[in-house]
């Protein structure tokens, strides 16, 4: 069962549970109007998000770049739940001190992850640049970028992928084909047979896999990462998954056929992974419940911490535009 | 007739123009089945079909570019940006292709690019843009920014009927916050004409968009001190109504320019510069600009409130000018 | 030999000769400092340029969009040599009245062609929009766009191709793989196996052909056009050819291996096409010479006309920014 | 030491900085073997190798984006636009990613984006841009525009060493037209400091870039009438030297702002607005701006000459101000 130790498998389960529980907590906070702005769920996609990010080696300096639904990925990279909640609650001592929202934060050289900006696609050239710097600095780091079916239509995505492929940069890109971009089905996003087929345009490796198969995603990503690390260049991995909720909490996804939701509900990656753990004797249900208990406690603590955090000081609104002004220390 | 919200005014304008003129169509992300992120195009797909309400990939270059190509062929596309912040992704093709058709090639390119703009809704730095100034030094694009439901409808109709590319800036803060009685008849608001929203003699506030209401509040407050404030709602940024500005300044001799975009390089600079050249003799006091701080709009409400202009800052400027 | 009549074959030869002769004239005018700004030769590429454009049906409203090296294509579409020379000489009665340069002119609905703007890639979405309008107007028109190996790296190209493919628009795109983009060889432009492989990313048809085989280019383009006209969607045709001169007249192409130039000189499309005409008895050398005489006369006349043309009136510099001001009539 | 042209000053700055600091590298189209469309990077590939002089595909988004990513990792990329006109293609990632790193995320993103700008060379509408104003209302990007060889070198070094993204605007008209004796020593010109190019007391001309020489000519002409003109070479547009502007205006009481970009929404509007607010009491006459017509730069020499500002127009404005 993969090359993963039992300990690692349980670690993955921990992140899956943490992701789901944290997001559920955010929903509760959203309903209490404590979360300001939109809330974007990754329900149904936690598997690929966690598994892919788990395949990186953060000690080597690897860097992951999440989309809005990749809370799982940055948790794996080391983001603190309290920081995420603070971001959502627009608190003054969160990572961006209330300037940016949700999981748009992180420093590639310091944190092992870098949040996206809203303009979809822009992070692909940026991640190429991070990989380029790593190579120039003679470090063996690999970058892992997430992009959506929708985001993969942007010019920025194309230019970044093309540049990375020409340069044979150590970069792996996960295209999350979750069926929709907001209300737009993938069929209106592209006429390509698969999103992995875009790899032909770049001359990089490309593959389509089951996104709800945690171990499959881990293995494929891991191979792609090690290939990249050893100079093999870019891989584009299309993971087939599904966005189980609307685009954001305000969206009731009326445009999604009910049967499709029901069909994918059966394929939940977390349930599937845990069933496997139990079947293969990696863990008992009790052990898994214990993980859930631990996770709940962590999320409770994080919520408390975020709740107690101050809002930003309005007097700071004008500071820090240029880095030398010292606002960020 | 029931009162019409600002957002409904926009929807009505599109719907009526599409009914009137079959060359008009809508193109953008999620404008069809979903009816747009803010439901601005809700119902249009049912009325006009998928040929005229086109859902696109996430591709702002393609949206603006395809709209421009269709416009050259005599169509009248409305290109929606899901948020006007994303217009930056199609910036090049808008300023270098669409906006240049007339001057360089003598071609009419009647596109409207529209979408939600503006802050005050905790949208953060990527969902709060006031985009006008990015385009002000790139000739060839008309720019309008309605602040009332009446103008929202009338200017959008004018923009659709205009033979040039027009950037139509809708303020999302106003979508459902303001309501007005609109005429039943078809009407347009001409591009390039300001509206004297309030007549006064002691002080002029030149503004547009959601800042109208900040200006109103400030003027109400000043009225308590017997100060009579003239409010010029510019409505059009390119071309702008220079005469209206200069006339008002000639009358009041004191002027505040108020806008929601950051101060430096904002459109207000241009209006101030025109006044400083052309109404110099009428000025009894410095020209004041009240605008956002020179930063991206921060997300957290206390920061956002501090960054954006408000009544307090307008009042302070007004009192300085009046005491000058 | 294709479906082309002898008359058509000679017509093609006429355009090939006209292109080459006109460009040679422009070089002479450039050396006399009468051509202002850069001069970009299509030497070596005239074959594909003329052949592809010849496959359109301008009476149907078809529209071709040239790059800077596609003088041949717009001549086929009906551009007048005098207009082209006037543009190069920045004359006041040229198509853009001195405002824009070289073959950046034309109106898709009036002229059957639309010149590019300088920003490479931007015309692809525009041509998609023209095709879209044609379909909405229930016309059976097809658009033909040229793009370079270099231009096909731009985000605008990608977004336009993707949109056109999703919409199955009647559009054919010729990627001119002429070995270089300015000084950059195609190998630094893309890692794709072929540029036609980009079609996989769009889910459109794609093919790589010999760009110096006039009839082959005609046939392939024609099939793609008729396929597009009957609702079959987009085709991407990579034509393999070579830029025999530097990027522009000022560029001595020192970066191009001499052998490569010599190799491609052997493959000249015009020579090859004319040999074929003679071999197959379509024309005698004398007939071809007569064509050349006719062409020379036309270019002489056009030069005279352009020479006599006035420079623009500086008083007009501020006019015509908005179409309603009446400057353009 | 032989005189150094403006373009050689740029090449020297890059070469010296690359030698001094191995984190500095150059990325762009045709910058390697060809040495750049204008040969600005000629010789750098030989000196520093293909790892540090990177030829890219035609992909401005990728160039600016990859430079930004590398900068976050501690590198100091110089991203070349073959012409600054093409910066519009990477506009989004520059204003929305690069420029926002500090304010939003506290990250240093030390990139320099540079390339040829400006008109007067019959480059036409797509090869003549003066790009500064497009960025002026988008906070987070520093902008410099040298008009001398000395400043070209010193400001580029300062830009490379700066911890923020800097847009470095080189005027291609000056590349080989001006020459100066440069110091042998390493020096920088601090970003944000204007240079008083000529001291005077009757009139101030605020300008930058190639317009310096138009200002010089006008001032020489005015000197014949015993008018003493002060010329402020702004050099930096963001941040700009407000003190230098205000001091000069306080002294001369008359001011012309001269720039090559179109008038409306040009950077000059901002300087005019600042003066109209902060030096109002010192003004004895209207603030005049001399700038290009509000059109894309036309190609044909007579049109281009008519569109761009020249000495005649400056002199006319000066005489009006002096007679005021
Ligand atoms: C360039 C750009 N255009 C438009 C948007 C608005 N927008 C935000 S999310 C979204 C849909 C994204 O879909 P996808 O990339 O498939 O990611 P998913 O939401 O499915 O995870 C859109 C259109 C954006 N963020 N960026
Ligand atoms: C977006 C953009 N970036 C840069 C340039 C500058 N430029 C003009 S032509 C050229 C090379 C074009 O190469 P290719 O597309 O292969 O066409 P070819 O010249 O070979 O016909 C470049 C880089 C441009 N015109 N547009
Ligand atoms: Mg999706
Ligand atoms: Mg090429």
Coordinates of N, CA, C and O and ligand atoms in Angstrom, one line a residue, chain A residues 40-42 45 48 67-70 104 116-122 147-156 175-184 186 189 195 242-243 246-248, chain B residues 29-30 37 56-60 63 81-83 85-90 126-127, chain C residues 159, chain D residues 92, ligand 1:
Chain A
X40 N -15.3 29.3 0.9 CA -15.2 28.4 -0.3 C -14.8 27.0 0.2 O -13.7 26.8 0.7
X41 N -15.8 26.1 0.1 CA -15.5 24.8 0.6 C -14.7 23.9 -0.3 O -14.8 24.0 -1.5
X42 N -13.9 23.0 0.3 CA -13.3 22.0 -0.5 C -13.9 20.6 -0.3 O -13.3 19.6 -0.7
X45 N -13.0 17.4 -2.1 CA -11.7 17.5 -2.8 C -10.5 17.4 -1.8 O -9.4 17.6 -2.1
X48 N -7.3 14.8 -2.7 CA -6.2 15.1 -3.6 C -5.4 16.2 -3.0 O -4.2 16.3 -3.2
X67 N -4.9 26.7 -4.1 CA -6.1 27.5 -4.5 C -6.9 27.7 -3.3 O -6.6 27.2 -2.2
X68 N -8.0 28.4 -3.4 CA -8.9 28.7 -2.3 C -9.4 27.4 -1.6 O -9.7 27.4 -0.4
X69 N -9.5 26.4 -2.4 CA -10.1 25.1 -1.8 C -9.0 24.2 -1.3 O -9.2 23.0 -1.0
X70 N -7.7 24.6 -1.2 CA -6.7 23.7 -0.8 C -6.2 24.0 0.6 O -5.0 24.0 0.9
X104 N -5.1 33.3 1.4 CA -4.2 34.0 0.6 C -3.1 34.5 1.5 O -3.1 35.7 2.0
X116 N -2.4 31.8 -3.2 CA -2.7 32.5 -4.5 C -3.1 33.9 -4.3 O -3.4 34.3 -3.2
X117 N -3.1 34.6 -5.4 CA -3.9 35.9 -5.4 C -5.2 35.5 -6.2 O -5.3 34.4 -6.7
X118 N -6.1 36.4 -6.2 CA -7.4 36.1 -6.8 C -7.4 35.9 -8.3 O -8.1 35.0 -8.8
X119 N -6.5 36.6 -9.0 CA -6.4 36.4 -10.4 C -6.0 35.0 -10.8 O -4.8 34.7 -10.6
X120 N -6.9 34.2 -11.2 CA -6.6 32.8 -11.5 C -5.5 32.7 -12.6 O -5.5 33.4 -13.5
X121 N -4.6 31.8 -12.4 CA -3.6 31.5 -13.3 C -2.3 32.3 -13.0 O -1.2 31.8 -13.4
X122 N -2.4 33.4 -12.4 CA -1.2 34.2 -12.1 C -0.1 33.4 -11.3 O 1.1 33.7 -11.4
X147 N -4.2 24.3 -9.8 CA -5.0 25.1 -10.7 C -6.3 24.5 -10.9 O -6.4 23.2 -10.9
X148 N -7.4 25.2 -11.2 CA -8.7 24.6 -11.4 C -8.9 24.4 -12.9 O -8.2 24.9 -13.7
X149 N -9.9 23.6 -13.2 CA -10.4 23.4 -14.6 C -10.6 24.8 -15.2 O -10.2 25.1 -16.3
X150 N -11.2 25.7 -14.4 CA -11.4 27.0 -14.9 C -10.2 27.8 -15.0 O -9.9 28.4 -16.1
X151 N -9.4 27.8 -14.0 CA -8.1 28.6 -14.0 C -7.2 28.2 -15.1 O -6.4 29.0 -15.6
X152 N -7.3 26.9 -15.6 CA -6.5 26.4 -16.7 C -6.8 27.0 -18.0 O -6.2 26.7 -19.0
X153 N -7.8 27.9 -18.1 CA -8.2 28.6 -19.3 C -7.5 30.0 -19.4 O -7.6 30.6 -20.5
X154 N -6.8 30.4 -18.4 CA -6.2 31.7 -18.4 C -4.9 31.8 -19.2 O -4.1 30.8 -19.1
X155 N -4.7 32.9 -19.8 CA -3.4 33.1 -20.4 C -2.2 33.0 -19.5 O -1.1 32.5 -19.9
X156 N -2.4 33.4 -18.3 CA -1.3 33.3 -17.3 C -0.9 31.8 -17.1 O 0.3 31.5 -17.0
X175 N -4.1 19.9 -11.8 CA -5.3 20.5 -12.3 C -6.5 19.8 -11.6 O -6.7 18.6 -11.9
X176 N -7.2 20.6 -10.8 CA -8.3 20.0 -10.1 C -9.5 20.1 -11.0 O -10.2 21.1 -11.1
X177 N -9.9 19.0 -11.7 CA -11.1 19.0 -12.5 C -12.2 18.6 -11.6 O -12.5 17.4 -11.4
X178 N -12.9 19.6 -11.0 CA -13.9 19.3 -10.1 C -15.3 19.6 -10.7 O -16.3 19.9 -10.0
X179 N -15.3 19.5 -12.0 CA -16.6 19.6 -12.7 C -17.1 21.0 -13.1 O -17.7 21.2 -14.1
X180 N -16.7 21.9 -12.2 CA -17.3 23.3 -12.4 C -16.2 24.4 -12.1 O -15.3 24.2 -11.3
X181 N -16.4 25.5 -12.8 CA -15.8 26.7 -12.4 C -16.9 27.7 -12.1 O -17.6 28.0 -13.1
X182 N -17.1 28.0 -10.9 CA -18.3 28.7 -10.5 C -19.5 27.9 -11.1 O -19.6 26.7 -10.7
X183 N -20.3 28.4 -12.0 CA -21.4 27.7 -12.5 C -21.1 27.0 -13.8 O -21.9 26.4 -14.5
X184 N -19.8 27.2 -14.3 CA -19.5 26.8 -15.7 C -19.0 25.4 -15.7 O -17.9 25.1 -15.1
X186 N -17.1 22.0 -17.0 CA -15.8 21.9 -17.7 C -16.0 21.8 -19.2 O -15.1 22.3 -20.0
X189 N -15.6 25.0 -20.6 CA -14.3 25.6 -20.3 C -13.2 25.2 -21.3 O -12.3 25.9 -21.6
X195 N -8.0 17.4 -19.5 CA -7.2 18.6 -19.2 C -5.7 18.2 -19.2 O -4.9 19.1 -19.4
X242 N -14.7 16.3 -7.5 CA -16.0 17.0 -7.6 C -16.2 18.0 -6.5 O -15.8 17.7 -5.3
X243 N -16.7 19.1 -6.8 CA -17.0 20.2 -5.9 C -18.3 19.9 -5.3 O -19.3 20.1 -5.9
X246 N -21.6 24.5 -3.5 CA -21.6 25.5 -4.5 C -20.2 26.2 -4.5 O -19.3 25.9 -3.7
X247 N -20.1 27.2 -5.4 CA -18.8 27.9 -5.5 C -18.4 28.4 -4.2 O -17.2 28.3 -3.8
X248 N -19.3 29.1 -3.5 CA -19.1 29.6 -2.2 C -20.4 29.3 -1.4 O -21.4 28.9 -1.9
Chain B
X29 N -18.2 35.4 -17.9 CA -18.1 34.2 -17.1 C -19.4 34.1 -16.3 O -19.7 35.0 -15.5
X30 N -20.0 33.0 -16.4 CA -21.2 32.7 -15.6 C -22.4 33.6 -15.8 O -23.2 33.8 -14.9
X37 N -22.3 36.6 -11.3 CA -22.0 36.4 -9.9 C -22.9 37.2 -9.0 O -23.2 36.8 -7.8
X56 N -18.4 32.0 -21.0 CA -17.1 31.8 -21.5 C -16.2 31.0 -20.5 O -16.5 30.9 -19.4
X57 N -15.1 30.5 -21.0 CA -14.0 30.1 -20.1 C -13.5 31.3 -19.3 O -13.8 32.4 -19.6
X58 N -12.7 31.0 -18.3 CA -12.1 32.1 -17.5 C -11.0 32.7 -18.3 O -9.8 32.3 -18.3
X59 N -11.3 33.7 -19.1 CA -10.4 34.2 -20.2 C -10.7 35.6 -20.5 O -11.4 35.9 -21.5
X60 N -10.3 36.5 -19.7 CA -10.6 37.9 -19.9 C -10.1 38.5 -21.2 O -10.7 39.3 -21.9
X63 N -12.5 37.2 -23.8 CA -13.8 37.9 -23.7 C -13.8 39.3 -24.3 O -14.6 39.6 -25.2
X81 N -17.0 41.6 -17.0 CA -15.9 41.1 -16.1 C -16.6 40.7 -14.8 O -17.4 41.5 -14.2
X82 N -16.3 39.5 -14.3 CA -17.0 39.0 -13.1 C -16.8 40.0 -12.0 O -17.7 40.3 -11.2
X83 N -15.6 40.5 -11.8 CA -15.3 41.7 -11.0 C -14.4 42.6 -11.9 O -13.6 42.1 -12.7
X85 N -12.0 44.1 -11.2 CA -10.6 43.9 -10.8 C -9.9 43.0 -11.9 O -8.7 43.2 -12.2
X86 N -10.7 42.1 -12.5 CA -10.1 41.2 -13.4 C -9.9 41.8 -14.8 O -9.3 41.1 -15.7
X87 N -10.3 43.0 -15.0 CA -10.1 43.7 -16.3 C -8.6 43.8 -16.5 O -8.1 44.0 -17.7
X88 N -7.8 43.8 -15.5 CA -6.3 43.9 -15.6 C -5.8 42.7 -16.5 O -4.9 42.9 -17.2
X89 N -6.5 41.6 -16.4 CA -6.1 40.4 -17.2 C -6.3 40.7 -18.7 O -5.6 40.1 -19.5
X90 N -7.3 41.5 -19.0 CA -7.5 41.8 -20.4 C -7.1 43.2 -20.7 O -7.5 43.8 -21.8
X126 N -8.6 42.4 -4.1 CA -8.8 41.9 -5.4 C -10.3 42.0 -5.9 O -10.6 41.4 -6.9
X127 N -11.1 42.5 -5.0 CA -12.5 42.6 -5.3 C -13.1 44.0 -4.9 O -14.2 44.1 -4.5
Chain C
X159 N -5.8 31.9 -25.0 CA -7.2 32.1 -24.6 C -8.1 32.2 -25.8 O -9.2 31.7 -25.8
Chain D
X92 N -1.4 42.8 -15.5 CA -2.1 42.2 -14.4 C -1.2 41.7 -13.4 O -1.3 42.0 -12.2
Ligands
LIG1 C1 -8.7 35.8 -13.9 C2 -9.9 35.6 -13.1 N1 -11.1 35.7 -13.6 C3 -12.2 35.5 -12.9 C4 -12.2 35.2 -11.6 C5 -13.5 35.0 -10.8 N2 -13.6 33.6 -10.3 C6 -13.2 33.3 -9.0 S1 -13.3 31.6 -8.8 C7 -13.9 31.4 -10.3 C8 -14.1 29.9 -10.7 C9 -12.9 29.1 -10.6 O1 -13.1 27.8 -11.1 P1 -11.9 26.8 -11.1 O2 -10.7 27.4 -11.6 O3 -12.4 25.5 -11.8 O4 -11.7 26.5 -9.5 P2 -12.7 25.9 -8.5 O5 -13.6 27.0 -8.0 O6 -13.6 24.8 -9.2 O7 -11.9 25.2 -7.4 C10 -14.0 32.5 -11.0 C11 -14.5 32.6 -12.4 C12 -10.9 35.1 -11.1 N3 -10.7 34.8 -9.8 N4 -9.8 35.3 -11.8

